Coordinates of C-alpha atoms and ligand atoms in Angstrom, one line a residue:
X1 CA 37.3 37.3 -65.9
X2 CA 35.4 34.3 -68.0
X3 CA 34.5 37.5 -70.6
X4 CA 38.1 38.4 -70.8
X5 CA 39.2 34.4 -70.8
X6 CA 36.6 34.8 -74.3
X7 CA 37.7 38.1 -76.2
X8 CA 41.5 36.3 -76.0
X9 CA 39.9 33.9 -78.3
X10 CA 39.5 36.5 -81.3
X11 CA 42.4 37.0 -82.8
X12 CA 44.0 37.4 -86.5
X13 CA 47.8 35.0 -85.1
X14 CA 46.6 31.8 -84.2
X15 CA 47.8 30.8 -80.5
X16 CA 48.7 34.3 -79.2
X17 CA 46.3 37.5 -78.8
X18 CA 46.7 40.3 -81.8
X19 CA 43.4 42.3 -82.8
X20 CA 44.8 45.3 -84.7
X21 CA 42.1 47.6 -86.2
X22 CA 39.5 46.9 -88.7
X23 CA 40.6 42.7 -88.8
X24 CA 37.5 40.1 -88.8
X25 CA 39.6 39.5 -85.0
X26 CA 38.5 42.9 -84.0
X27 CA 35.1 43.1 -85.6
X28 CA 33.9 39.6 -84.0
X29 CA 35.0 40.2 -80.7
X30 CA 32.9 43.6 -81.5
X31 CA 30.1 42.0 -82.0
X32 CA 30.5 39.8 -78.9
X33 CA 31.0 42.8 -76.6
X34 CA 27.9 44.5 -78.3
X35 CA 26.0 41.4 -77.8
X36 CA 26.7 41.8 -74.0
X37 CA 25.9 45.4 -74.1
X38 CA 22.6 44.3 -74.9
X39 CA 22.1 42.1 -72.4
X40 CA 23.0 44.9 -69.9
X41 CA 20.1 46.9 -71.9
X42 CA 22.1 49.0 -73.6
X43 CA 21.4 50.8 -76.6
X44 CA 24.4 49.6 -78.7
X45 CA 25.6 51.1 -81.9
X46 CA 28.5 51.5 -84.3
X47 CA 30.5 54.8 -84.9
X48 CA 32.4 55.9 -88.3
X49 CA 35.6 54.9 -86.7
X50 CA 34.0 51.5 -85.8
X51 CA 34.3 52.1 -81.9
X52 CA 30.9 50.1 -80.5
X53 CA 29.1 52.4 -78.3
X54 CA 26.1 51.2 -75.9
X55 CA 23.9 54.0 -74.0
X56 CA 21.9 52.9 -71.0
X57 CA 18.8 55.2 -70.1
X58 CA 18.4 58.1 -67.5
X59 CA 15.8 59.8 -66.2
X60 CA 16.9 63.4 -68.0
X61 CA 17.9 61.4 -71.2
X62 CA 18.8 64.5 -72.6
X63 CA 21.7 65.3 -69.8
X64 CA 25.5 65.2 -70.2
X65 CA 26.8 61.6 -70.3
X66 CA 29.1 59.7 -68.2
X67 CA 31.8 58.2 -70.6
X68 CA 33.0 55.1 -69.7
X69 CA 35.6 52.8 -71.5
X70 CA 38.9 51.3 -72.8
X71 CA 39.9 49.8 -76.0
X72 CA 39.6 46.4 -77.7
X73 CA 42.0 46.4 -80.0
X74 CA 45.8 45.1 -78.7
X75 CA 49.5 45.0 -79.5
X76 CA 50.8 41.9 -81.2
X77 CA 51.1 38.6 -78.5
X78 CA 49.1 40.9 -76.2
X79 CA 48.0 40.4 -72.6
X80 CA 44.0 39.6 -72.6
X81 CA 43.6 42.2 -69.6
X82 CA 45.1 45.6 -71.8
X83 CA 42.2 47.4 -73.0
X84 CA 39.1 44.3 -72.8
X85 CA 39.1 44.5 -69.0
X86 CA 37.9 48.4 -68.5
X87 CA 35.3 47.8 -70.9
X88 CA 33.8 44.9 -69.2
X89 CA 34.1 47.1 -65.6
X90 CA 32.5 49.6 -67.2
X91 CA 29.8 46.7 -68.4
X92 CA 29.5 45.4 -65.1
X93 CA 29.0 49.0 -63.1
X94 CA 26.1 49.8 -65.6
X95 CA 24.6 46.2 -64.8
X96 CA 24.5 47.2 -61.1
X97 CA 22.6 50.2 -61.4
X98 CA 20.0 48.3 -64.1
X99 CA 17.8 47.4 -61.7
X100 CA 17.8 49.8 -59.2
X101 CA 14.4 51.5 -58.2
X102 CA 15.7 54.8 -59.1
X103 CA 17.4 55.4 -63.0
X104 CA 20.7 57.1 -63.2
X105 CA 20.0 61.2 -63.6
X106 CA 22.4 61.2 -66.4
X107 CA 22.7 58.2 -69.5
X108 CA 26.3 56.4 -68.9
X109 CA 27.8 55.5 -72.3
X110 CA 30.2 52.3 -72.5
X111 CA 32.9 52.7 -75.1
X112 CA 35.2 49.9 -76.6
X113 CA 37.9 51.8 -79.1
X114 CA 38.3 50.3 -81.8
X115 CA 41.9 51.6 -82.0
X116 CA 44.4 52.9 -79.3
X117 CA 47.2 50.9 -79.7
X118 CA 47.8 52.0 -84.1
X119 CA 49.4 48.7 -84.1
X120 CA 48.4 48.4 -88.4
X121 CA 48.2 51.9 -89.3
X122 CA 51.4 53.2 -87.0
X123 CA 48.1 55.4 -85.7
X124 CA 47.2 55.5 -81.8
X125 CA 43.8 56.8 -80.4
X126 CA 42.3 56.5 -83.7
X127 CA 38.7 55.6 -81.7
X128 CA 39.4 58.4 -79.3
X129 CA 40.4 60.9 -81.9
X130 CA 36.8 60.5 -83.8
X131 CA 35.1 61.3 -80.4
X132 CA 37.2 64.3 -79.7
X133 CA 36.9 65.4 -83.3
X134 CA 40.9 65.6 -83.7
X135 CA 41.1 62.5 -86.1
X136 CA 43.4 63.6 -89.0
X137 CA 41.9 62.9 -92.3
X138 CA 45.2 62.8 -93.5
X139 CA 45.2 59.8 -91.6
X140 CA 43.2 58.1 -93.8
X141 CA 45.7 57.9 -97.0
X142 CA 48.0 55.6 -94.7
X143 CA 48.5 52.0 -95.5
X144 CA 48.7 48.7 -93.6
X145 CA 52.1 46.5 -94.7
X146 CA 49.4 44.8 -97.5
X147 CA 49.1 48.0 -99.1
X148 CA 45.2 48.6 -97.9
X149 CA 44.1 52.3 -96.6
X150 CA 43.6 53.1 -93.6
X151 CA 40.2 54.3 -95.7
X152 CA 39.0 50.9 -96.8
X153 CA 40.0 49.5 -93.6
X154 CA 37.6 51.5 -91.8
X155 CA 34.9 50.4 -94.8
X156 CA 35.5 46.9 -94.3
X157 CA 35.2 47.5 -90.4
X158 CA 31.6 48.3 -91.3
X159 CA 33.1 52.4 -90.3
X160 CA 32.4 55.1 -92.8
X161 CA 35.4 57.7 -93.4
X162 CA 32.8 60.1 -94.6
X163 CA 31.2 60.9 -91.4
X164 CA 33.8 61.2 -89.0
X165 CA 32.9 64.4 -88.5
X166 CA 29.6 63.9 -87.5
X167 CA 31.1 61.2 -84.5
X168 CA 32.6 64.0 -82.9
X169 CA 30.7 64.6 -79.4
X170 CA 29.2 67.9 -79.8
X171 CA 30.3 70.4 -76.9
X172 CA 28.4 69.6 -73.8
X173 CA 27.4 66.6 -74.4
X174 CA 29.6 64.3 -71.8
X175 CA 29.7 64.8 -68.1
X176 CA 33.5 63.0 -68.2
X177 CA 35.0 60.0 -69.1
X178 CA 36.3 57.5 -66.8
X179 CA 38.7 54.7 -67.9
X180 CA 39.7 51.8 -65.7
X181 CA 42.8 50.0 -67.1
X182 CA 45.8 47.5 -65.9
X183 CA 48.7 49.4 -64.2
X184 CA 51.1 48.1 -66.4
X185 CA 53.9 48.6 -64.1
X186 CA 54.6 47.3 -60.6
X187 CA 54.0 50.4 -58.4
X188 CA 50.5 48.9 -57.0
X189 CA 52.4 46.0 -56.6
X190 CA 55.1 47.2 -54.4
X191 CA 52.2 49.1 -51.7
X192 CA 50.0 46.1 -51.7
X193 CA 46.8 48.0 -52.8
X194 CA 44.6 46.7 -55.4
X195 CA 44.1 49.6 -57.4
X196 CA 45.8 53.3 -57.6
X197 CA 43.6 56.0 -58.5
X198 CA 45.9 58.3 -61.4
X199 CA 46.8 61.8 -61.3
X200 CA 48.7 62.2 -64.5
X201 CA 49.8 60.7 -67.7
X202 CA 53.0 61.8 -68.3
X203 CA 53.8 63.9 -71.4
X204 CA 56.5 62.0 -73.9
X205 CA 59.2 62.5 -75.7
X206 CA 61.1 60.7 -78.6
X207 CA 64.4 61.4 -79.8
X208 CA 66.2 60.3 -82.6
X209 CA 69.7 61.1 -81.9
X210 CA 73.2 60.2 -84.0
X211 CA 77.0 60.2 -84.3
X212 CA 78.9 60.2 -87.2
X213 CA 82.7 59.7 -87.8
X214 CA 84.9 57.3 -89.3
X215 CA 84.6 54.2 -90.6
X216 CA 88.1 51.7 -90.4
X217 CA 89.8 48.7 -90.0
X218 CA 89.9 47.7 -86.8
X219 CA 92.9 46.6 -87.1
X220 CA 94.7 49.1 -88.6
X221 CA 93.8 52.5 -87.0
X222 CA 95.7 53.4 -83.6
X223 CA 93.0 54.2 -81.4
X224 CA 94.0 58.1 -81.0
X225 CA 93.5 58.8 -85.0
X226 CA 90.0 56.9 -84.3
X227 CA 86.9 58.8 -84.7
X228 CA 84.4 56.2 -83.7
X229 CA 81.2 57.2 -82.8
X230 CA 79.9 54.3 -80.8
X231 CA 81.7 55.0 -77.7
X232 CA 80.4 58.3 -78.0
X233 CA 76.9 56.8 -77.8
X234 CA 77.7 54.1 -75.1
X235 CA 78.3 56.8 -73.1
X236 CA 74.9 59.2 -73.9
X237 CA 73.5 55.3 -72.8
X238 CA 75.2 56.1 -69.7
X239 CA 74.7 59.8 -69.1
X240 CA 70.8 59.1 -70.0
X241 CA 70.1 56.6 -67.2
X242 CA 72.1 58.4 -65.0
X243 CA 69.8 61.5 -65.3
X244 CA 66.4 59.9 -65.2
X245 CA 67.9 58.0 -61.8
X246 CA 68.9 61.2 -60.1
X247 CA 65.7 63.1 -61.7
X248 CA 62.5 62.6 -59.5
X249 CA 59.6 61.0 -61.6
X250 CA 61.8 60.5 -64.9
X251 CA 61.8 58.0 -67.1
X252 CA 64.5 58.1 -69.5
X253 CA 65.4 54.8 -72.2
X254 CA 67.7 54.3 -75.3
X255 CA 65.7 51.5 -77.1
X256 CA 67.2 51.2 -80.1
X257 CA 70.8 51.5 -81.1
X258 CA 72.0 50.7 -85.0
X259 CA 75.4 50.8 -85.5
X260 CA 76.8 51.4 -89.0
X261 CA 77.9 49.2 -91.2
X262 CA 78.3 47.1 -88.2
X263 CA 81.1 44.4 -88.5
X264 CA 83.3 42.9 -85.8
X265 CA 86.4 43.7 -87.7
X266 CA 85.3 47.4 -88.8
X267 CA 85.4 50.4 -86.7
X268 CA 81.8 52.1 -86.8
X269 CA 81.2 55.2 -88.8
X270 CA 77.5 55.8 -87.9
X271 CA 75.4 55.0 -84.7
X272 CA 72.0 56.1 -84.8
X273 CA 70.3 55.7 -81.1
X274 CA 66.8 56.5 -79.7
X275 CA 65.6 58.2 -76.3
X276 CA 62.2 57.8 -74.7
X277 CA 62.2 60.6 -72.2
X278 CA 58.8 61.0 -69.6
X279 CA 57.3 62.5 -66.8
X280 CA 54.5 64.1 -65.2
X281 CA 55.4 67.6 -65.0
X282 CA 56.5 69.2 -68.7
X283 CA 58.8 71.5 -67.5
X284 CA 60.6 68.8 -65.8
X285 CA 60.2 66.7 -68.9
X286 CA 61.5 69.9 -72.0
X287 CA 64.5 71.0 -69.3
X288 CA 65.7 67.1 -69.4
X289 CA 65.3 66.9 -73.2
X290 CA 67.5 70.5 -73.5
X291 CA 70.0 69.1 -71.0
X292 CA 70.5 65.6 -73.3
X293 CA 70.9 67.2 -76.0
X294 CA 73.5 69.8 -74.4
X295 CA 75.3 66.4 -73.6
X296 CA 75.1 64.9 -77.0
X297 CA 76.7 68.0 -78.4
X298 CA 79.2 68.1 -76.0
X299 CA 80.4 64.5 -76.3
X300 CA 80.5 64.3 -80.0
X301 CA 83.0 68.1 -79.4
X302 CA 85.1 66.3 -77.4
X303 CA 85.9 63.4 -79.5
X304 CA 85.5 65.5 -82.9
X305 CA 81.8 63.7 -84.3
X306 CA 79.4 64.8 -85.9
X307 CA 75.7 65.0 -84.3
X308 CA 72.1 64.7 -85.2
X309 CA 69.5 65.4 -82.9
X310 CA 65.6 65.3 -83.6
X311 CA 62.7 65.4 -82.0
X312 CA 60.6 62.6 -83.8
X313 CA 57.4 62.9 -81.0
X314 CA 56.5 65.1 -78.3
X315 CA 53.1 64.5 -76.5
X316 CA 52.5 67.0 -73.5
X317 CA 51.5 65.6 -70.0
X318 CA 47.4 65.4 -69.5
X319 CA 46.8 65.8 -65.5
X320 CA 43.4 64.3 -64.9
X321 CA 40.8 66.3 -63.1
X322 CA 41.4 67.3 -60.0
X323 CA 37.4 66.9 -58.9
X324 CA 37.1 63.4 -60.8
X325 CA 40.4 62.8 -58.8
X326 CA 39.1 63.2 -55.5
X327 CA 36.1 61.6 -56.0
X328 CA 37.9 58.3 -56.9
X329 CA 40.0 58.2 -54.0
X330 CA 36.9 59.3 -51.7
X331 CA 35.3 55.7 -53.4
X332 CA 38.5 53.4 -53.0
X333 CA 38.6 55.2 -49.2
X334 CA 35.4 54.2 -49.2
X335 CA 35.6 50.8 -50.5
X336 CA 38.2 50.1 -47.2
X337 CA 41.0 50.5 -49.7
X338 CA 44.4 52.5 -49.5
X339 CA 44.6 54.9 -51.7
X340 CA 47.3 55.5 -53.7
X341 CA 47.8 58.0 -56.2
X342 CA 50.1 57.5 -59.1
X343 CA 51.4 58.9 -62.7
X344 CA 50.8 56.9 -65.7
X345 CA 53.4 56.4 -67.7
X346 CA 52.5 55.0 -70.7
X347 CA 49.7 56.7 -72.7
X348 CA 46.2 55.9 -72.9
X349 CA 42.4 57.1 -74.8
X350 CA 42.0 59.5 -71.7
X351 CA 45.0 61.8 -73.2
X352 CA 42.9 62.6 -76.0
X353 CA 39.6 62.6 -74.4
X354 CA 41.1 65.2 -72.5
X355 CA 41.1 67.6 -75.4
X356 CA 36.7 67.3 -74.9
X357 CA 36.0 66.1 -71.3
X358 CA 37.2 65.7 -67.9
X359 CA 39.3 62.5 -67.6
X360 CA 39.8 60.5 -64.5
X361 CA 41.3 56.9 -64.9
X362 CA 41.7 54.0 -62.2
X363 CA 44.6 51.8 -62.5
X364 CA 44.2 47.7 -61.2
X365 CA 47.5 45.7 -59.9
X366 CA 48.8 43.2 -62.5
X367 CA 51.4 40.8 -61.6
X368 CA 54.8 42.3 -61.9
X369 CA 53.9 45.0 -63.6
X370 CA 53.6 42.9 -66.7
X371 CA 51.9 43.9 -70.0
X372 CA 52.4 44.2 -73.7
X373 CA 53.2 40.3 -72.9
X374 CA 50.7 37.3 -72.8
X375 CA 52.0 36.6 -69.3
X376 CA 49.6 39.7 -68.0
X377 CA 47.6 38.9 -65.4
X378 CA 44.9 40.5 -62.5
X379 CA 43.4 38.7 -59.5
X380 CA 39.8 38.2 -59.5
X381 CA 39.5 40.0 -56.0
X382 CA 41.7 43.0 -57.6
X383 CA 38.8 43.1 -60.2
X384 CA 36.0 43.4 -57.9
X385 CA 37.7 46.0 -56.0
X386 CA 37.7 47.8 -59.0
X387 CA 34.2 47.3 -59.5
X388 CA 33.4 48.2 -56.3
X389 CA 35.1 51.3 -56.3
X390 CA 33.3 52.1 -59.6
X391 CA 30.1 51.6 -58.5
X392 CA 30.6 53.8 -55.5
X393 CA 32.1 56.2 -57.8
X394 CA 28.9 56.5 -60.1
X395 CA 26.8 55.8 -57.1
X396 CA 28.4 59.9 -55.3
X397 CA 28.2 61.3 -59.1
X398 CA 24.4 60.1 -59.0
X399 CA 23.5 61.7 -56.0
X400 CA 25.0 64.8 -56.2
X401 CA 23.6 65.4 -59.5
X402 CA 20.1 64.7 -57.5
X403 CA 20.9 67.2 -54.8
Ligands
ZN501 ZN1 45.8 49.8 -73.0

């Protein structure tokens, strides 16, 4: 907790917590976390992307490693807890099993990302991506809002955009990767368990949806010659939090709405509106998206609009694995803990791990569900629970790979 009370000290905004990728913010609390990976005897190094990577040794060095990790960057006026405290759980497990009599039969690698949230480049899982060898070099042309590639970013980060390729974990070589992370919503919260072991992180989609008509003065027009298209959007609002609430498991939000040219005395002739459609399942997730869009068509028929409709993102669902599953909630049972098993919703480095490795991921109870927010916060028995449970988790992975 004191570590985490440290890294919210690096930062590039002065009196709130923003470490976007490559900044001096990022790089120093870098070296900070690679200076405690040495003290836990790791063997600490840099990637291309600028991820910092520390290896502790096994007895069959050689053997399929146990990733373990989170991210260090953060949004802007982040939480200190998002990203910084899985790394130092992962830290702390490895310490435990330092100075036992008997080494580990398989090397654990702690990973802090150098980039999950993309909050300069507009790129997420750019320190995953390297490992999984699905970083997009066309990536690298993008520019920060100073003008500077994403390129020399990574150069200045002390990364080297050359030999990405060569960061991408060959086939085999990691047993799975493990992330322990905030809940960042208030599920945990409402059961009264410390942590909730995750089945899912649910698949995504982002619409950019729009109804034309006709601009006028508002108070000239009768209101049947109108063809205004922000009632017609006021009422997709409707229609879309009325299907997520009657859909099991979906999560469906209009976040943005622009109306145009947006005047009080002018009757709108543009709206353009966003959805954020989830869930678990992707079936569940494509039939919603279909059935919106049905409903956009119809209500811009009925009151003679036009409509635009596009598909802007669409991330499919990444289940974790089912034996990395039940070995977590065999650990928090373990630990004298409930378990409870729940989606995530928002998206973390375990999605794209996923591509390479088995993913499990451990979510802790923060306060009201809070993140994204400086208010974030964990207890410091919630924590140790977590720690516990990891520990015990590593501890069954040991021994059966001794059996
Ligand atoms: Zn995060």
């Amino acid at each position: 907790m004191a570590r985490c009370d440290e890294l919210a000290a690096y930062t590039e905004d002065p009196g709130r917590i923003t470490r976007s990728y490559g900044t001096p913010a990022l790089a120093a609390a870098r070296d900070v976390i690679g200076q405690w990976m040495r003290d836990a005897g790791l063997e600490v190094r840099t990637d291309a992307v600028g991820n910092v990577r520390g290896k502790c040794h096994a007895s069959a060095p050689a053997a399929p490693a146990l990733l373990l990790g989170s991210h260090l960057d953060s949004v802007r006026d982040a939480g200190r807890y998002d990203g910084p405290l899985g790394i130092l759980i992962a830290l702390e497990t490895v310490d435990h099993f330092r100075h036992r009599a008997r080494p580990l039969p398989f090397p654990i690698e702690v990973i802090a990302f150098a980039d999950e949230e993309g909050l300069r480049f507009q790129t997420t899982y750019l320190g995953s991506c390297a490992l999984a060898g699905s970083l997009d070099s066309a990536f690298l042309d993008r520019v920060d809002e100073n003008g500077v590639t994403l390129r020399d970013a990574m150069k200045a980060f002390g990364g080297d955009p050359g030999a990405l390729a060569a960061t991408a974990l060959p086939a085999g070589a990691a047993l799975a990767y493990l992330e322990v992370h905030i809940e960042q919503g208030p599920y945990l919260e409402s059961v009264d368990a410390p942590v909730g072991v995750v089945t899912a992180i649910s698949g995504q989609s982002r619409i950019l949806a729009a109804f034309s008509g006709e601009a006028g003065h508002a108070g000239t027009v009768a209101m049947h010659l109108r063809r205004d298209p922000l009632p017609a959007a006021a009422e997709m609002v409707l229609a879309t939090e009325n299907l997520a609430r009657h859909t099991s498991g979906l999560l469906a939000t209009v976040g943005t709405i622009d109306v145009t040219p947006g005047a009080s005395n002018v009757i709108p002739g543009q709206v353009r509106f966003s959805i954020d459609v989830r869930h678990p399942e992707d079936t569940v997730r494509n039939d919603m998206v279909s059935l919106l869009e049905r409903q956009v068509r119809e209500v811009a028929a009925s009151r003679s609009l036009g409509a635009e409709w596009r598909i802007a993102r669409d991330h499919a669902a990444v289940r974790c694995d089912a034996a990395l599953t039940t070995r977590l909630a065999e650990a928090v049972a373990a630990a004298g803990l409930p378990v409870e098993r729940l989606p995530s919703g928002a998206g973390h480095d375990a999605v794209v791990m996923s591509e390479v490795v088995p993913v499990g991921m451990l979510f802790i109870r923060c306060a009201g569900g809070i993140s994204h927010h400086p208010a974030e916060s964990v207890t410091t028995s919630d924590v140790a629970a977590a720690i516990d449970v990891l520990d015990r988790f590593v501890d069954t992975l040991a021994n059966e790979k001794l059996q």
